[in-house]
Coordinates of C-alpha atoms in Angstrom, one line a residue:
Chain A
X1 CA 32.3 54.2 210.2
X2 CA 30.7 55.2 206.9
X3 CA 32.7 58.5 206.9
X4 CA 35.9 56.5 207.7
X5 CA 35.2 54.1 204.8
X6 CA 34.4 56.9 202.3
X7 CA 37.5 58.8 203.4
X8 CA 39.5 55.6 202.8
X9 CA 37.9 55.2 199.4
X10 CA 38.8 58.7 198.5
X11 CA 42.4 58.2 199.6
X12 CA 42.6 54.9 197.7
X13 CA 41.2 56.5 194.5
X14 CA 43.6 59.4 194.9
X15 CA 46.5 57.0 195.5
X16 CA 45.4 55.1 192.4
X17 CA 45.4 58.3 190.5
X18 CA 48.8 59.2 191.9
X19 CA 50.1 55.7 191.0
X20 CA 48.9 56.0 187.5
X21 CA 50.2 59.5 187.3
X22 CA 53.5 58.6 188.7
X23 CA 53.9 55.6 186.5
X24 CA 52.9 57.7 183.5
X25 CA 55.3 60.4 184.6
X26 CA 58.1 57.9 185.2
X27 CA 57.6 56.3 181.8
X28 CA 57.4 59.6 180.1
X29 CA 60.6 60.9 181.8
X30 CA 62.4 57.7 181.0
X31 CA 61.4 58.0 177.4
X32 CA 62.4 61.6 177.2
X33 CA 65.7 60.9 179.0
X34 CA 66.4 58.0 176.7
X35 CA 65.5 59.9 173.6
X36 CA 67.5 62.9 174.7
X37 CA 70.6 60.9 175.5
X38 CA 70.0 58.8 172.4
X39 CA 69.9 62.0 170.3
X40 CA 73.0 63.3 171.9
X41 CA 74.7 60.0 171.5
X42 CA 73.5 59.8 168.0
X43 CA 75.1 63.2 167.2
X44 CA 78.3 62.2 169.0
X45 CA 78.3 58.8 167.3
X46 CA 77.7 60.5 163.9
X47 CA 80.7 62.8 164.4
X48 CA 82.9 59.9 165.5
X49 CA 81.8 57.8 162.5
X50 CA 82.5 60.8 160.2
X51 CA 85.9 61.5 161.7
X52 CA 86.8 57.9 161.6
X53 CA 85.8 57.6 157.9
X54 CA 87.8 60.7 156.9
X55 CA 90.9 59.6 158.8
X56 CA 90.6 56.1 157.4
X57 CA 90.5 57.5 153.9
X58 CA 93.4 59.8 154.7
X59 CA 95.5 56.8 155.8
X60 CA 94.5 55.0 152.6
X61 CA 95.7 58.0 150.5
X62 CA 98.2 56.9 147.9
X63 CA 101.7 57.9 149.0
X64 CA 100.5 59.3 152.3
X65 CA 103.8 60.2 153.9
X66 CA 105.5 58.2 151.2
X67 CA 109.2 58.9 151.7
X68 CA 108.4 61.6 154.2
X69 CA 108.2 61.2 157.9
X70 CA 106.2 58.2 159.0
X71 CA 103.0 58.5 161.0
X72 CA 104.6 57.4 164.2
X73 CA 106.1 58.6 167.5
X74 CA 104.5 60.6 170.2
X75 CA 100.9 61.1 170.8
X76 CA 101.2 64.8 170.1
X77 CA 102.3 64.1 166.6
X78 CA 99.3 61.8 166.0
X79 CA 96.9 64.4 167.5
X80 CA 98.2 67.3 165.5
X81 CA 98.2 65.3 162.3
X82 CA 94.7 64.0 162.9
X83 CA 93.3 67.4 163.8
X84 CA 94.8 68.9 160.7
X85 CA 93.2 66.3 158.5
X86 CA 89.8 66.3 160.1
X87 CA 89.4 70.1 159.8
X88 CA 86.8 71.0 157.2
X89 CA 88.3 73.6 154.9
X90 CA 85.1 74.2 153.0
X91 CA 81.4 73.1 153.2
X92 CA 78.7 73.3 150.7
X93 CA 75.1 72.4 151.4
X94 CA 72.6 71.9 148.7
X95 CA 68.9 71.5 149.7
X96 CA 67.7 70.7 146.2
X97 CA 70.0 67.6 146.0
X98 CA 69.8 66.9 149.8
X99 CA 73.5 66.6 150.1
X100 CA 76.4 68.3 151.9
X101 CA 79.9 68.4 150.5
X102 CA 83.0 69.1 152.6
X103 CA 86.6 69.5 151.7
X104 CA 89.5 68.3 153.8
X105 CA 93.0 69.4 152.8
X106 CA 96.4 68.8 154.3
X107 CA 100.0 68.7 153.4
X108 CA 102.2 65.8 154.6
X109 CA 105.6 66.2 155.9
X110 CA 108.2 66.5 153.2
X111 CA 106.7 69.3 151.2
X112 CA 104.2 67.4 149.2
X113 CA 101.4 69.0 147.3
X114 CA 98.3 69.3 149.3
X115 CA 96.2 66.1 149.6
X116 CA 92.4 66.4 149.4
X117 CA 89.5 64.4 150.7
X118 CA 86.0 65.2 149.7
X119 CA 83.0 64.0 151.7
X120 CA 79.4 63.8 150.5
X121 CA 76.7 63.4 153.2
X122 CA 73.0 63.0 152.7
X123 CA 70.1 61.0 154.1
X124 CA 71.4 57.5 154.7
X125 CA 74.6 58.4 152.9
X126 CA 78.1 59.1 154.2
X127 CA 80.8 58.9 151.6
X128 CA 84.4 60.2 151.4
X129 CA 87.1 59.8 148.8
X130 CA 90.5 61.1 148.1
X131 CA 90.6 63.7 145.3
X132 CA 93.8 63.4 143.4
X133 CA 94.3 66.1 140.8
X134 CA 97.1 66.4 138.4
X135 CA 99.9 65.4 140.6
X136 CA 103.2 64.3 139.2
X137 CA 105.2 61.7 141.0
X138 CA 108.9 61.9 141.0
X139 CA 109.4 58.2 140.4
X140 CA 112.6 56.4 141.3
X141 CA 113.0 53.9 138.5
X142 CA 115.8 51.5 138.1
X143 CA 116.4 47.9 138.8
X144 CA 118.0 48.8 142.1
X145 CA 115.2 50.6 143.9
X146 CA 115.5 50.1 147.7
X147 CA 119.0 48.7 147.4
X148 CA 121.3 49.1 150.4
X149 CA 124.2 50.1 148.3
X150 CA 124.4 53.9 148.3
X151 CA 126.7 53.9 145.3
X152 CA 124.2 52.3 143.0
X153 CA 122.9 54.6 140.4
X154 CA 119.3 55.5 140.7
X155 CA 117.4 57.4 138.1
X156 CA 114.5 59.7 138.8
X157 CA 111.8 60.5 136.4
X158 CA 108.5 62.2 136.6
X159 CA 105.3 60.5 135.9
X160 CA 101.7 61.5 136.1
X161 CA 99.9 59.0 138.2
X162 CA 96.4 60.1 138.9
X163 CA 96.0 57.1 141.2
X164 CA 92.4 57.5 142.1
X165 CA 89.9 57.6 139.3
X166 CA 87.2 60.2 140.0
X167 CA 84.5 58.5 137.9
X168 CA 83.9 55.5 140.2
X169 CA 83.5 58.0 143.1
X170 CA 81.0 60.1 141.3
X171 CA 79.1 57.1 140.0
X172 CA 78.9 55.7 143.5
X173 CA 77.1 58.9 144.5
X174 CA 74.7 58.5 141.6
X175 CA 74.1 55.0 142.6
X176 CA 73.5 55.7 146.3
X177 CA 71.2 58.7 145.5
X178 CA 69.3 56.7 142.8
X179 CA 70.3 59.2 140.1
X180 CA 71.3 56.6 137.5
X181 CA 68.7 57.3 134.9
X182 CA 68.2 60.1 132.3
X183 CA 65.5 61.6 134.5
X184 CA 68.2 62.7 136.9
X185 CA 70.5 64.4 134.4
X186 CA 69.8 67.9 135.9
X187 CA 70.7 66.6 139.3
X188 CA 73.9 65.0 138.1
X189 CA 74.8 68.2 136.3
X190 CA 74.2 70.1 139.6
X191 CA 76.5 67.6 141.4
X192 CA 79.3 68.5 139.0
X193 CA 78.7 72.2 139.6
X194 CA 78.8 71.7 143.3
X195 CA 81.9 69.6 143.3
X196 CA 84.0 71.4 140.6
X197 CA 82.7 75.0 141.0
X198 CA 81.3 75.5 144.5
X199 CA 83.6 73.3 146.5
X200 CA 86.9 73.2 144.5
X201 CA 86.5 76.6 142.8
X202 CA 87.7 75.2 139.5
X203 CA 87.4 77.6 136.5
X204 CA 84.9 76.4 134.0
X205 CA 85.8 76.9 130.3
X206 CA 82.9 78.3 128.2
X207 CA 82.3 79.2 124.6
X208 CA 79.3 79.1 122.4
X209 CA 81.3 77.6 119.6
X210 CA 84.5 75.7 119.1
X211 CA 86.6 78.7 118.2
X212 CA 85.4 80.7 121.2
X213 CA 85.9 77.7 123.5
X214 CA 89.5 77.3 122.2
X215 CA 90.2 81.0 122.9
X216 CA 89.1 80.5 126.5
X217 CA 91.3 77.5 126.8
X218 CA 94.3 79.3 125.4
X219 CA 93.6 82.4 127.5
X220 CA 94.0 80.4 130.6
X221 CA 97.2 78.4 129.9
X222 CA 99.6 78.9 132.8
X223 CA 102.6 80.8 131.6
X224 CA 100.8 82.1 128.5
X225 CA 100.4 80.8 125.0
X226 CA 104.1 81.0 124.5
X227 CA 104.4 78.0 126.8
X228 CA 102.6 75.8 124.3
X229 CA 105.7 75.9 122.1
X230 CA 107.7 74.1 124.8
X231 CA 105.0 71.4 125.1
X232 CA 104.6 68.1 123.5
X233 CA 102.9 68.4 120.1
X234 CA 100.0 66.3 121.4
X235 CA 99.1 69.2 123.7
X236 CA 98.1 71.4 120.9
X237 CA 96.1 68.6 119.3
X238 CA 94.4 67.9 122.6
X239 CA 93.4 71.6 122.9
X240 CA 91.6 71.4 119.5
X241 CA 89.9 68.3 120.5
X242 CA 88.9 69.6 124.0
X243 CA 87.4 72.7 122.3
X244 CA 85.3 70.5 120.0
X245 CA 84.2 68.4 122.9
X246 CA 83.6 71.3 125.3
X247 CA 80.7 72.7 123.3
X248 CA 78.7 69.5 123.5
X249 CA 75.7 69.6 125.8
X250 CA 76.8 66.7 128.0
X251 CA 80.4 67.8 128.4
X252 CA 81.9 70.3 130.9
X253 CA 85.5 71.3 131.1
X254 CA 87.2 72.8 134.1
X255 CA 90.7 73.8 135.1
X256 CA 92.5 71.5 137.5
X257 CA 93.0 72.3 141.1
X258 CA 96.7 72.6 140.8
X259 CA 96.2 74.7 137.7
X260 CA 99.3 73.4 136.1
X261 CA 98.0 73.1 132.6
X262 CA 95.8 70.0 132.6
X263 CA 92.0 70.0 132.4
X264 CA 89.2 68.1 134.0
X265 CA 86.6 66.9 131.5
X266 CA 83.2 65.7 132.9
X267 CA 80.9 63.8 130.5
X268 CA 77.5 62.6 131.4
X269 CA 77.1 59.5 129.3
X270 CA 73.7 58.0 128.4
X271 CA 73.8 54.3 128.2
X272 CA 71.2 51.7 127.1
X273 CA 67.9 51.6 129.0
X274 CA 68.2 55.3 129.9
X275 CA 71.0 54.7 132.3
X276 CA 73.5 57.4 132.9
X277 CA 77.0 57.7 134.3
X278 CA 79.7 60.3 134.7
X279 CA 83.1 59.9 133.1
X280 CA 85.6 62.2 134.6
X281 CA 89.1 62.4 133.1
X282 CA 92.2 64.6 133.1
X283 CA 93.5 65.7 129.7
X284 CA 96.6 67.4 128.4
X285 CA 98.9 66.2 131.1
X286 CA 101.9 66.4 128.8
X287 CA 102.7 69.9 129.7
X288 CA 102.5 69.8 133.4
X289 CA 105.1 71.5 135.5
X290 CA 103.8 70.4 138.9
X291 CA 105.9 68.0 140.8
X292 CA 104.9 66.4 144.0
X293 CA 107.0 63.7 145.6
Chain B
X1 CA 46.7 46.9 196.9
X2 CA 49.1 49.8 196.8
X3 CA 52.0 47.3 196.5
X4 CA 50.5 45.6 193.6
X5 CA 49.9 49.0 191.9
X6 CA 53.5 50.0 192.6
X7 CA 54.6 46.6 191.3
X8 CA 52.5 47.1 188.2
X9 CA 54.0 50.5 187.6
X10 CA 57.5 49.2 188.1
X11 CA 56.9 46.3 185.8
X12 CA 55.5 48.6 183.1
X13 CA 58.6 50.7 183.5
X14 CA 60.9 47.7 183.3
X15 CA 59.1 46.4 180.2
X16 CA 59.3 49.9 178.6
X17 CA 63.0 50.1 179.4
X18 CA 63.8 46.6 178.1
X19 CA 61.8 47.1 174.9
X20 CA 63.6 50.4 174.3
X21 CA 67.0 49.1 175.1
X22 CA 66.4 46.0 172.9
X23 CA 65.3 48.2 170.1
X24 CA 68.3 50.5 170.7
X25 CA 70.6 47.5 170.7
X26 CA 69.3 46.0 167.5
X27 CA 69.4 49.4 165.9
X28 CA 73.0 49.7 167.2
X29 CA 73.9 46.4 165.7
X30 CA 72.3 47.4 162.4
X31 CA 74.0 50.8 162.3
X32 CA 77.3 49.2 163.2
X33 CA 77.0 46.9 160.3
X34 CA 76.1 49.8 158.0
X35 CA 79.0 51.7 159.3
X36 CA 81.3 48.8 158.8
X37 CA 80.1 48.2 155.2
X38 CA 80.3 51.8 154.4
X39 CA 83.8 52.1 155.7
X40 CA 85.0 49.1 153.8
X41 CA 83.3 50.2 150.6
X42 CA 84.6 53.7 150.9
X43 CA 88.1 52.3 151.4
X44 CA 87.6 50.1 148.3
X45 CA 86.7 53.1 146.2
X46 CA 89.8 54.9 147.4
X47 CA 91.9 52.1 146.2
X48 CA 94.4 53.4 143.6
X49 CA 93.5 52.3 140.2
X50 CA 90.1 51.0 141.3
X51 CA 88.3 50.2 138.1
X52 CA 90.9 52.0 136.1
X53 CA 89.3 51.1 132.8
X54 CA 86.7 52.6 130.5
X55 CA 83.9 50.5 132.0
X56 CA 83.7 52.5 135.0
X57 CA 81.8 51.7 138.1
X58 CA 78.3 53.0 137.3
X59 CA 75.4 52.7 135.0
X60 CA 73.7 49.5 135.9
X61 CA 72.3 49.3 139.5
X62 CA 72.6 45.5 139.4
X63 CA 76.2 45.7 138.5
X64 CA 76.9 48.2 141.2
X65 CA 75.2 46.1 143.8
X66 CA 76.9 42.9 142.6
X67 CA 80.3 44.7 142.9
X68 CA 79.5 46.0 146.3
X69 CA 78.6 42.5 147.6
X70 CA 81.8 41.0 146.3
X71 CA 83.9 43.6 148.0
X72 CA 82.0 43.4 151.3
X73 CA 82.2 39.7 151.6
X74 CA 84.8 38.7 154.2
X75 CA 87.4 36.3 152.8
X76 CA 88.8 35.6 156.3
X77 CA 88.3 36.7 159.9
X78 CA 90.3 36.3 163.0
X79 CA 89.2 37.1 166.5
X80 CA 91.7 37.3 169.3
X81 CA 90.5 37.2 172.9
X82 CA 93.7 38.2 174.5
X83 CA 93.8 41.6 172.8
X84 CA 90.1 42.0 171.9
X85 CA 91.1 42.5 168.2
X86 CA 89.0 41.3 165.4
X87 CA 90.6 41.3 161.9
X88 CA 88.9 40.7 158.6
X89 CA 90.2 40.4 155.1
X90 CA 88.2 41.6 152.0
X91 CA 89.6 40.6 148.7
X92 CA 88.4 41.1 145.1
X93 CA 89.6 41.4 141.6
X94 CA 88.7 44.1 139.2
X95 CA 87.3 43.6 135.8
X96 CA 90.7 44.5 134.4
X97 CA 92.0 41.1 135.7
X98 CA 94.5 42.6 138.1
X99 CA 96.0 40.8 141.0
X100 CA 93.4 40.8 143.8
X101 CA 93.0 43.9 145.8
X102 CA 92.9 43.5 149.6
X103 CA 91.3 45.5 152.4
X104 CA 92.0 44.7 156.0
X105 CA 89.6 45.8 158.7
X106 CA 90.5 45.9 162.4
X107 CA 88.1 46.4 165.2
X108 CA 87.9 46.2 169.0
X109 CA 84.2 45.7 170.1
X110 CA 82.5 49.0 169.3
X111 CA 85.2 51.4 170.3
X112 CA 87.6 51.0 167.4
X113 CA 87.0 50.4 163.8
X114 CA 89.6 50.8 161.1
X115 CA 90.0 49.6 157.5
X116 CA 92.9 50.1 155.1
X117 CA 94.0 48.9 151.7
X118 CA 96.7 46.3 151.9
X119 CA 99.3 46.4 149.2
X120 CA 101.6 43.6 148.8
X121 CA 104.3 43.4 146.2
X122 CA 102.4 44.9 143.3
X123 CA 104.2 46.2 140.3
X124 CA 103.2 48.9 138.0
X125 CA 104.9 48.2 134.7
X126 CA 104.6 51.4 132.8
X127 CA 105.5 49.7 129.6
X128 CA 106.7 52.9 128.0
X129 CA 110.3 54.0 127.6
X130 CA 113.2 51.9 128.6
X131 CA 116.4 53.2 130.0
X132 CA 118.9 51.0 128.3
X133 CA 119.7 48.1 130.5
X134 CA 117.6 49.3 133.4
X135 CA 114.2 47.7 134.1
X136 CA 111.4 50.1 133.4
X137 CA 109.1 48.7 136.0
X138 CA 108.3 50.5 139.2
X139 CA 107.2 49.0 142.3
X140 CA 104.8 51.4 143.9
X141 CA 103.2 50.1 147.0
X142 CA 101.0 53.2 147.2
X143 CA 100.3 53.0 150.9
X144 CA 102.7 52.5 153.6
X145 CA 101.7 49.7 156.0
X146 CA 103.6 51.2 158.8
X147 CA 101.3 54.2 159.1
X148 CA 98.3 51.8 159.3
X149 CA 99.8 49.7 162.0
X150 CA 101.0 52.8 164.0
X151 CA 97.5 54.2 163.8
X152 CA 96.2 51.0 165.4
X153 CA 98.9 51.3 168.2
X154 CA 98.0 54.9 168.8
X155 CA 94.2 54.4 168.9
X156 CA 94.5 51.4 171.2
X157 CA 97.0 53.1 173.4
X158 CA 99.5 50.4 172.7
X159 CA 102.2 52.7 171.4
X160 CA 104.4 52.5 174.6
X161 CA 107.1 50.0 175.5
X162 CA 104.8 48.4 178.0
X163 CA 102.8 47.1 175.1
X164 CA 105.5 45.6 173.0
X165 CA 104.0 42.2 173.4
X166 CA 100.7 43.4 172.1
X167 CA 102.3 45.1 169.1
X168 CA 104.0 41.7 168.5
X169 CA 100.7 40.0 168.7
X170 CA 99.2 42.4 166.3
X171 CA 101.9 41.5 163.7
X172 CA 101.2 37.8 164.3
X173 CA 97.5 38.2 163.9
X174 CA 97.9 40.3 160.7
X175 CA 100.7 38.4 158.9
X176 CA 100.2 34.9 160.2
X177 CA 96.6 34.4 161.2
X178 CA 94.8 36.7 158.7
X179 CA 97.1 36.7 155.7
X180 CA 98.7 33.2 156.2
X181 CA 102.2 34.5 155.4
X182 CA 105.1 32.2 156.1
X183 CA 107.4 33.5 158.8
X184 CA 111.1 33.0 158.5
X185 CA 112.4 32.0 162.0
X186 CA 116.0 31.0 162.7
X187 CA 118.3 31.5 165.6
X188 CA 121.4 32.3 163.4
X189 CA 122.1 34.2 160.3
X190 CA 123.3 31.3 158.2
X191 CA 120.1 29.2 158.8
X192 CA 117.9 32.2 158.1
X193 CA 119.8 33.0 154.8
X194 CA 119.3 29.4 153.7
X195 CA 115.6 29.6 154.4
X196 CA 115.3 32.9 152.5
X197 CA 117.2 31.6 149.5
X198 CA 115.2 28.4 149.4
X199 CA 112.1 30.4 148.6
X200 CA 113.9 32.1 145.7
X201 CA 113.9 28.9 143.7
X202 CA 113.3 29.8 140.2
X203 CA 114.9 33.2 140.3
X204 CA 117.6 33.6 137.7
X205 CA 120.4 34.8 139.9
X206 CA 122.4 35.7 136.8
X207 CA 120.1 38.4 135.7
X208 CA 121.3 42.0 136.2
X209 CA 119.3 42.5 139.4
X210 CA 120.5 39.4 141.1
X211 CA 123.6 40.9 142.7
X212 CA 121.4 43.3 144.6
X213 CA 119.0 40.6 145.5
X214 CA 121.8 38.5 147.0
X215 CA 123.1 41.5 148.9
X216 CA 119.7 42.1 150.3
X217 CA 119.3 38.5 151.4
X218 CA 122.5 38.8 153.3
X219 CA 121.3 41.9 155.0
X220 CA 117.8 40.5 155.7
X221 CA 119.4 37.4 157.3
X222 CA 121.4 39.5 159.6
X223 CA 118.4 41.6 160.5
X224 CA 116.0 38.7 160.8
X225 CA 117.7 37.2 163.9
X226 CA 117.3 40.4 165.9
X227 CA 114.7 40.3 168.7
X228 CA 112.6 43.2 167.4
X229 CA 112.6 42.1 163.7
X230 CA 110.3 39.6 162.0
X231 CA 110.4 38.5 158.4
X232 CA 107.5 37.0 156.4
X233 CA 106.8 36.1 152.9
X234 CA 104.6 38.3 150.8
X235 CA 101.0 37.4 149.9
X236 CA 101.9 36.9 146.3
X237 CA 104.8 34.8 147.5
X238 CA 107.1 36.0 144.7
X239 CA 110.4 37.5 145.5
X240 CA 109.6 40.1 148.1
X241 CA 109.8 39.8 151.9
X242 CA 107.9 41.7 154.5
X243 CA 110.1 43.0 157.3
X244 CA 108.3 44.2 160.5
X245 CA 110.5 46.0 163.1
X246 CA 109.2 47.2 166.4
X247 CA 111.2 50.3 167.1
X248 CA 111.6 52.0 170.5
X249 CA 111.2 55.7 170.1
X250 CA 112.0 58.5 172.5
X251 CA 110.0 58.9 175.7
X252 CA 109.0 55.2 175.9
X253 CA 106.9 55.2 172.7
X254 CA 107.1 52.3 170.1
X255 CA 106.4 52.2 166.4
X256 CA 106.2 49.5 163.8
X257 CA 108.1 49.8 160.6
X258 CA 106.8 47.5 157.9
X259 CA 108.7 47.4 154.6
X260 CA 109.0 45.2 151.6
X261 CA 112.5 44.1 150.6
X262 CA 114.2 42.5 147.7
X263 CA 111.9 44.0 145.1
X264 CA 114.4 44.0 142.3
X265 CA 113.8 40.6 140.8
X266 CA 110.0 40.7 140.5
X267 CA 108.1 39.1 137.7
X268 CA 104.7 40.4 138.5
X269 CA 103.2 42.8 136.0
X270 CA 99.5 42.8 136.4
X271 CA 97.5 44.6 133.7
X272 CA 100.0 47.3 133.6
X273 CA 98.8 48.7 130.3
X274 CA 95.7 50.1 132.1
X275 CA 97.8 52.5 134.0
X276 CA 98.9 55.9 132.5

């Protein structure tokens, strides 16, 4: 009897142990399973969110397929277009700033100049914006645009419409990364380097004084210095001015992506209460030769 | 005894599971909200001529946060049970005093989320040279609404002839329910023409552009009575009209073509001097 009881106690205690062990094991495995699937889902979800954002920005791109073939028709057309846009053409990761930049680039139907989207990812940050360089738009202007009468005279002219201002995009990054004070000037400067130099490979103009800077600007004019003579007189004036500005500590001047004769000027401006912001502008657009419809 | 232990273990498991799934769900809701806000704000920053003035977005953190809140506030929302679509409208005005800018978001539960800038009948008066008698004002709508709508059809698998009714519902939800645009409906051309002309009150039909305007009204009236065509007023309600056409493509696919017509007699010229 005693032996039977003690055996039963041993079995019970073992069962108890097994119960605790099994419940512990089940909970652990559920947790592991959940965390694994949640990690995988998270990664998938992150990719979906990223792709969705990029494609949304692409569809918001000014003159996306404007006048060209519409985004319509068969599923194959959609897929090809989407894949083309979502492909990262270049990626730059910078550990010191904790961000990753990527470049998406595609050309719409109709022989447009390439369109660009830049994405900036970091901890708690996912941001993408259309990068419009020095594109010229062949603008139809007349009082009869969109008329149904084919005999009506329409006049075309070219205009530079930059469309999307780069400064708000850069300042949004500063804002999200808390780099909006003078303490972060080095980081902001690095951001400009990453964007203009590492990602877009824009040539940076340098010179220790104004004369040297101007020489560098002149050396890199597409078509050579002779081309200046055909340009607007404001172009020459602007070159002088850019050379003076370019030697300042808070100013950096780069070529444009299209390289048609305009320049990107990035200025880190210090505002009251030690606040900073970036002003990014394109100059000397008078002598452009690039035409994108 | 063993049953109670087993019950205890199962209860523990269930609690752990519920707690985890609740946590995951609330995280999901939060991350969905962050995703939504991020998407809308990214789209806002992609808006052509966003803050196209010297006082760029930046500098003060308070100012940036205030701007963000204004943009992210939903001005209108529409939920449609039959299609599962939820549409929202975000609208704001830049410091330049421009005509309001609009972003429309469209989602279906958690499987589809899309936002795009909605351009109505905006003008960009370049205010530079004039070409004799011709108006030097260009209407550049920047983004083509068709591509946005066709993207929705594609992502929801509604781009086939079987889904023509849904595509039609999408147009109703967007133009009527969300934007509150007036639809011009008439069974014959003459009635439709009268309705279109009625809303042109105040337009000087003697100005140089008027002859094209009248021609276009004739054409629109003829088109508007077709089954696959719908005509609405614009948001600004000036002298343009939105025309939505559901086109049957090859192999049973459908597309929506959305265009603005009768742009010639515009009067809108919002802060044009900030451009160029």
